[in-house]
Coordinates of C-alpha atoms and ligand atoms in Angstrom, one line a residue:
X196 CA 75.2 -79.7 -1.2
X197 CA 71.9 -81.6 -1.3
X198 CA 73.0 -84.8 -3.0
X199 CA 70.0 -87.0 -2.9
X200 CA 70.6 -90.3 -1.1
X201 CA 68.6 -93.2 -2.6
X202 CA 67.1 -95.6 0.0
X203 CA 68.2 -98.5 -2.1
X204 CA 71.8 -97.3 -1.7
X205 CA 71.7 -97.8 2.0
X206 CA 73.0 -101.1 3.2
X207 CA 75.9 -102.1 5.5
X208 CA 78.5 -102.0 2.6
X209 CA 77.5 -98.6 1.3
X210 CA 77.2 -97.3 4.8
X211 CA 80.8 -98.4 5.5
X212 CA 81.9 -96.4 2.4
X213 CA 79.8 -93.3 3.3
X214 CA 81.0 -93.3 6.9
X215 CA 84.7 -93.7 6.2
X216 CA 85.5 -90.9 8.7
X217 CA 83.6 -88.6 11.0
X218 CA 83.5 -85.7 8.5
X219 CA 81.9 -88.0 6.0
X220 CA 79.4 -89.2 8.6
X221 CA 78.4 -85.6 9.3
X222 CA 78.0 -84.9 5.6
X223 CA 75.9 -88.1 5.2
X224 CA 73.7 -87.1 8.1
X225 CA 73.2 -83.6 6.5
X226 CA 72.2 -85.3 3.2
X227 CA 69.7 -87.5 5.0
X228 CA 68.1 -84.9 7.2
X229 CA 68.4 -81.9 4.9
X230 CA 67.8 -83.1 1.3
X231 CA 66.8 -79.5 0.3
X232 CA 69.7 -77.7 2.1
X233 CA 70.5 -76.9 5.7
X234 CA 67.5 -76.1 7.9
X235 CA 68.1 -73.6 10.7
X236 CA 66.7 -75.0 13.9
X237 CA 66.4 -71.5 15.4
X238 CA 64.3 -69.8 12.8
X239 CA 63.4 -72.5 10.3
X240 CA 65.1 -70.9 7.2
X241 CA 65.9 -73.5 4.5
X242 CA 69.1 -73.4 2.5
X243 CA 70.1 -69.9 3.6
X244 CA 73.2 -70.7 5.7
X245 CA 76.9 -70.9 5.2
X246 CA 79.3 -73.6 6.4
X247 CA 81.8 -72.2 8.8
X248 CA 85.2 -72.9 7.3
X249 CA 87.5 -74.1 10.1
X250 CA 90.6 -74.6 7.9
X251 CA 91.6 -77.5 10.0
X252 CA 91.7 -75.4 13.2
X253 CA 89.6 -76.2 16.2
X254 CA 86.2 -74.5 16.1
X255 CA 84.8 -72.3 18.9
X256 CA 85.0 -73.8 22.4
X257 CA 87.7 -76.2 21.2
X258 CA 85.3 -78.3 19.3
X259 CA 86.9 -80.9 17.0
X260 CA 87.2 -80.1 13.3
X261 CA 85.0 -82.8 12.0
X262 CA 82.0 -80.9 13.4
X263 CA 80.2 -79.1 10.6
X264 CA 78.7 -75.8 12.0
X265 CA 76.6 -73.5 9.9
X266 CA 75.7 -69.8 10.3
X267 CA 72.2 -68.8 9.4
X268 CA 71.9 -65.6 7.3
X269 CA 68.4 -64.9 8.6
X270 CA 68.9 -65.1 12.3
X271 CA 72.7 -65.0 12.4
X272 CA 72.8 -68.0 14.8
X273 CA 75.0 -71.0 14.5
X274 CA 73.9 -74.6 14.4
X275 CA 74.8 -78.1 13.3
X276 CA 72.8 -81.0 11.9
X277 CA 72.7 -82.6 15.4
X278 CA 70.9 -79.8 17.2
X279 CA 67.8 -81.2 19.0
X280 CA 68.3 -84.8 17.9
X281 CA 69.1 -88.0 19.9
X282 CA 72.7 -87.7 18.7
X283 CA 73.3 -84.2 20.2
X284 CA 76.1 -84.0 22.8
X285 CA 76.9 -87.7 22.5
X286 CA 80.5 -88.7 22.7
X287 CA 79.9 -91.7 20.5
X288 CA 81.0 -91.0 16.9
X289 CA 78.2 -90.4 14.5
X290 CA 79.1 -93.3 12.2
X291 CA 78.5 -95.7 15.1
X292 CA 75.1 -94.2 15.7
X293 CA 74.2 -94.6 12.1
X294 CA 75.4 -98.2 12.0
X295 CA 73.4 -99.1 15.1
X296 CA 70.3 -97.4 13.7
X297 CA 70.7 -99.4 10.5
X298 CA 71.1 -102.7 12.5
X299 CA 68.0 -102.0 14.5
X300 CA 66.0 -101.1 11.3
X301 CA 67.0 -104.2 9.4
X302 CA 66.7 -107.0 11.9
X303 CA 63.1 -108.0 12.4
X304 CA 63.7 -109.3 15.8
X305 CA 65.6 -106.3 17.0
X306 CA 69.2 -106.2 18.1
X307 CA 70.5 -106.9 21.6
X308 CA 72.6 -104.2 23.3
X309 CA 75.3 -106.8 23.7
X310 CA 75.5 -107.2 19.9
X311 CA 75.7 -103.5 19.5
X312 CA 78.5 -103.4 22.1
X313 CA 80.5 -106.1 20.2
X314 CA 79.9 -104.8 16.7
X315 CA 80.6 -101.1 17.4
X316 CA 83.3 -101.7 20.1
X317 CA 81.6 -99.5 22.8
X318 CA 81.0 -100.1 26.5
X319 CA 77.8 -102.1 27.3
X320 CA 76.3 -99.1 29.1
X321 CA 76.9 -97.0 26.0
X322 CA 75.4 -99.6 23.7
X323 CA 72.3 -99.9 26.0
X324 CA 71.8 -96.2 26.0
X325 CA 72.3 -95.9 22.2
X326 CA 69.6 -98.6 21.7
X327 CA 67.2 -96.8 24.0
X328 CA 67.7 -93.4 22.3
X329 CA 67.1 -95.0 18.9
X330 CA 63.9 -96.6 20.2
X331 CA 62.8 -93.2 21.6
X332 CA 63.3 -91.8 18.1
X333 CA 61.1 -94.5 16.7
X334 CA 58.2 -93.5 19.0
X335 CA 55.3 -91.5 17.5
X336 CA 56.2 -89.6 14.3
X337 CA 54.1 -88.9 11.2
X338 CA 53.2 -92.6 10.9
X339 CA 51.6 -92.5 14.3
X340 CA 49.2 -89.6 13.7
X341 CA 46.4 -91.2 11.7
X342 CA 43.5 -93.0 13.4
X343 CA 43.1 -96.7 12.7
X344 CA 40.1 -97.5 10.6
X345 CA 38.4 -100.3 8.7
X346 CA 38.7 -103.6 10.6
X347 CA 40.6 -103.1 13.8
X348 CA 41.6 -106.0 16.0
X349 CA 42.3 -105.5 19.7
X350 CA 43.9 -108.0 21.9
X351 CA 46.1 -108.3 25.0
X352 CA 49.0 -110.5 26.1
X353 CA 51.3 -110.8 29.1
X354 CA 55.0 -110.3 28.8
X355 CA 57.6 -111.3 31.4
X356 CA 59.4 -114.3 32.8
X357 CA 58.2 -117.2 34.9
X358 CA 59.4 -116.8 38.5
X359 CA 61.7 -119.6 39.8
X360 CA 60.5 -121.3 43.0
X361 CA 62.4 -120.1 46.1
X362 CA 63.2 -122.6 48.9
X363 CA 60.3 -122.9 51.4
X364 CA 57.8 -121.2 49.1
X365 CA 54.4 -122.8 48.2
X366 CA 53.5 -123.3 44.6
X367 CA 50.8 -120.6 44.8
X368 CA 53.3 -118.1 46.1
X369 CA 55.6 -118.8 43.1
X370 CA 52.6 -118.4 40.8
X371 CA 51.8 -115.1 42.5
X372 CA 55.3 -113.9 41.8
X373 CA 55.1 -115.0 38.2
X374 CA 52.0 -112.9 37.8
X375 CA 53.6 -110.0 39.5
X376 CA 56.5 -110.3 36.9
X377 CA 54.2 -110.0 34.0
X378 CA 53.1 -106.9 32.3
X379 CA 50.0 -106.6 30.1
X380 CA 50.5 -105.4 26.5
X381 CA 47.4 -104.2 24.6
X382 CA 47.6 -103.9 20.9
X383 CA 45.3 -102.4 18.3
X384 CA 46.0 -103.5 14.7
X385 CA 44.3 -102.3 11.6
X386 CA 44.0 -105.2 9.1
X387 CA 46.5 -104.4 6.3
X388 CA 47.4 -101.2 8.1
X389 CA 49.2 -100.0 11.2
X390 CA 49.6 -101.1 14.8
X391 CA 49.5 -99.2 18.2
X392 CA 50.7 -101.0 21.3
X393 CA 51.0 -100.0 24.9
X394 CA 52.0 -101.7 28.2
X395 CA 49.8 -101.6 31.3
X396 CA 50.2 -103.0 34.8
X397 CA 46.6 -104.2 34.5
X398 CA 44.0 -104.3 31.7
X399 CA 41.1 -102.2 32.8
X400 CA 38.1 -100.7 31.1
X401 CA 39.7 -97.2 31.6
X402 CA 42.9 -98.3 29.9
X403 CA 41.2 -99.9 27.0
X404 CA 38.8 -97.0 26.6
X405 CA 41.7 -94.5 26.5
X406 CA 43.5 -96.6 23.9
X407 CA 40.5 -97.0 21.7
X408 CA 39.4 -93.4 21.9
X409 CA 43.0 -92.2 21.2
X410 CA 43.8 -94.4 18.2
X411 CA 40.6 -95.8 16.6
X412 CA 38.3 -94.0 14.2
X413 CA 34.6 -94.3 15.3
X414 CA 33.7 -95.7 11.8
X415 CA 35.9 -98.8 12.5
X416 CA 34.7 -102.4 13.0
X417 CA 36.3 -103.7 16.2
X418 CA 37.3 -107.4 16.5
X419 CA 38.0 -108.7 20.0
X420 CA 37.9 -111.8 22.1
X421 CA 35.0 -112.1 24.6
X422 CA 36.7 -110.1 27.3
X423 CA 34.0 -108.4 29.4
X424 CA 35.5 -104.8 29.1
X425 CA 35.2 -104.8 25.3
X426 CA 31.5 -105.4 25.3
X427 CA 30.6 -101.8 26.5
X428 CA 33.6 -100.1 24.8
X429 CA 32.7 -101.7 21.4
X430 CA 29.4 -99.9 21.4
X431 CA 31.1 -96.5 20.7
X432 CA 32.3 -97.9 17.4
X433 CA 30.3 -98.6 14.2
X434 CA 30.5 -102.4 14.7
X435 CA 31.9 -104.9 17.2
X436 CA 32.4 -108.6 16.7
X437 CA 33.8 -111.1 19.1
X438 CA 35.5 -114.5 18.9
X439 CA 34.9 -116.9 21.7
X440 CA 38.3 -118.5 22.4
X441 CA 37.0 -120.4 25.4
X442 CA 34.5 -122.3 23.2
X443 CA 37.4 -123.3 20.9
X444 CA 36.4 -120.8 18.3
X445 CA 39.2 -119.0 16.5
X446 CA 37.8 -117.6 13.3
X447 CA 34.2 -117.2 12.1
X448 CA 34.2 -115.8 8.6
X449 CA 35.9 -112.4 9.0
X450 CA 35.6 -112.4 12.8
X451 CA 39.1 -113.2 14.1
X452 CA 42.0 -111.6 15.8
X453 CA 44.8 -113.5 14.1
X454 CA 46.6 -110.4 13.0
X455 CA 47.0 -109.2 16.6
X456 CA 48.0 -112.7 17.6
X457 CA 50.6 -112.8 14.8
X458 CA 52.0 -109.4 16.1
X459 CA 52.3 -110.8 19.6
X460 CA 54.0 -114.0 18.3
X461 CA 56.7 -111.8 16.7
X462 CA 57.0 -109.6 19.8
X463 CA 57.5 -112.6 22.0
X464 CA 60.0 -114.2 19.7
X465 CA 62.0 -111.0 19.8
X466 CA 61.8 -110.6 23.5
X467 CA 62.7 -114.2 24.2
X468 CA 65.2 -114.7 21.4
X469 CA 67.0 -111.3 21.3
X470 CA 66.5 -109.4 24.5
X471 CA 65.8 -112.4 26.9
X472 CA 64.3 -110.0 29.4
X473 CA 62.6 -106.6 29.1
X474 CA 61.9 -104.8 32.3
X475 CA 58.4 -103.3 32.9
X476 CA 59.9 -99.9 33.2
X477 CA 61.3 -99.9 29.6
X478 CA 58.6 -102.1 27.9
X479 CA 56.8 -99.2 26.3
X480 CA 60.0 -98.1 24.6
X481 CA 60.5 -101.6 23.2
X482 CA 56.9 -101.5 22.0
X483 CA 57.7 -98.3 20.1
X484 CA 60.4 -100.2 18.3
X485 CA 58.2 -103.1 17.4
X486 CA 55.4 -100.9 16.3
X487 CA 57.8 -98.8 14.2
X488 CA 59.1 -101.9 12.4
X489 CA 55.6 -103.3 11.9
X490 CA 54.3 -99.9 10.6
X491 CA 57.2 -99.6 8.1
X492 CA 57.1 -103.3 7.1
X493 CA 56.4 -102.5 3.4
X494 CA 59.6 -100.3 3.2
X495 CA 63.1 -101.5 2.3
X496 CA 65.7 -101.6 5.1
X497 CA 67.2 -98.4 3.6
X498 CA 63.9 -96.5 3.6
X499 CA 63.2 -97.6 7.2
X500 CA 66.7 -96.4 8.3
X501 CA 66.1 -93.0 6.7
X502 CA 62.7 -92.7 8.3
X503 CA 64.2 -93.5 11.7
X504 CA 67.0 -91.0 11.2
X505 CA 64.5 -88.2 10.2
X506 CA 62.4 -89.0 13.2
X507 CA 65.4 -88.4 15.5
X508 CA 64.6 -84.7 15.4
X509 CA 63.2 -83.1 18.5
X510 CA 64.1 -86.2 20.5
X511 CA 66.9 -85.5 22.9
X512 CA 66.9 -88.0 25.6
X513 CA 69.2 -87.7 28.5
X514 CA 70.6 -90.7 30.3
X515 CA 68.9 -89.6 33.6
X516 CA 65.5 -89.7 32.0
X517 CA 66.0 -93.2 30.6
X518 CA 67.1 -94.5 34.0
X519 CA 64.5 -92.7 36.0
X520 CA 61.5 -93.3 33.7
Ligands
ZN105 ZN1 68.1 -69.0 11.5

């Protein structure tokens, strides 16, 4: 096997050809995930397994014939390319998964579950779940391991709709409900580099401290607005500069947080324009998706899709977990 797939070959037209039936989709997934031959998920052996030939019969446990199962010569166990991934035990055909993943990787504002439902002809609930599993696969990964360094901008914004006035409610009560609707998003962005975002109910010193110490290298220069909490936290880093927005100051030489504000602009366009509403419960998963697209912005759509598919490993996410989180 091991036919190498070139990222430039991945677009909606070539995918349609690659994914003409379920067997082809399984082979395509193997080529994407195992460019050097099948990897046994039980013992880690590489290219030392044999495809079980089903000769058109149903495989064990009455599994359909398009499933490609392998036997490992080292540990003698059986496996398929879907073991331990977000696609495992899904009833949705693999070609629909791959098309959804490509759509989410090639639209910079993301894709609404309703559009996935229409395009792939699945139930809305299924489309919604597919989107969340794909987002979950975008979380973390090798891109996420490095600390941010150089000049790092930190900023916060609030996401969430404006509450409509209820009959008999005072204006300040409506405003209070609007504030309750909103969730804070803190983002750290390395200029010319990567981004890390997280949602919080409130922005506190403890939250900011945790984010900075988890994601920022101590050698970094921190750029923030004049929010009180940053004053003490900034001292743990090599340098800290602030911009005073209240005094109408937006950039002083290199001291600005325009990169972080640009990121928020894109985030809000996507939430308002594509998703319309994102609940607080699921906001962190949407942020994983936005961070992933930002961190892979220099890649082509094909490279981004391959990266997302490879990150799907070790990421089973059951429906219950999505709903209860
Ligand atoms: Zn094995």
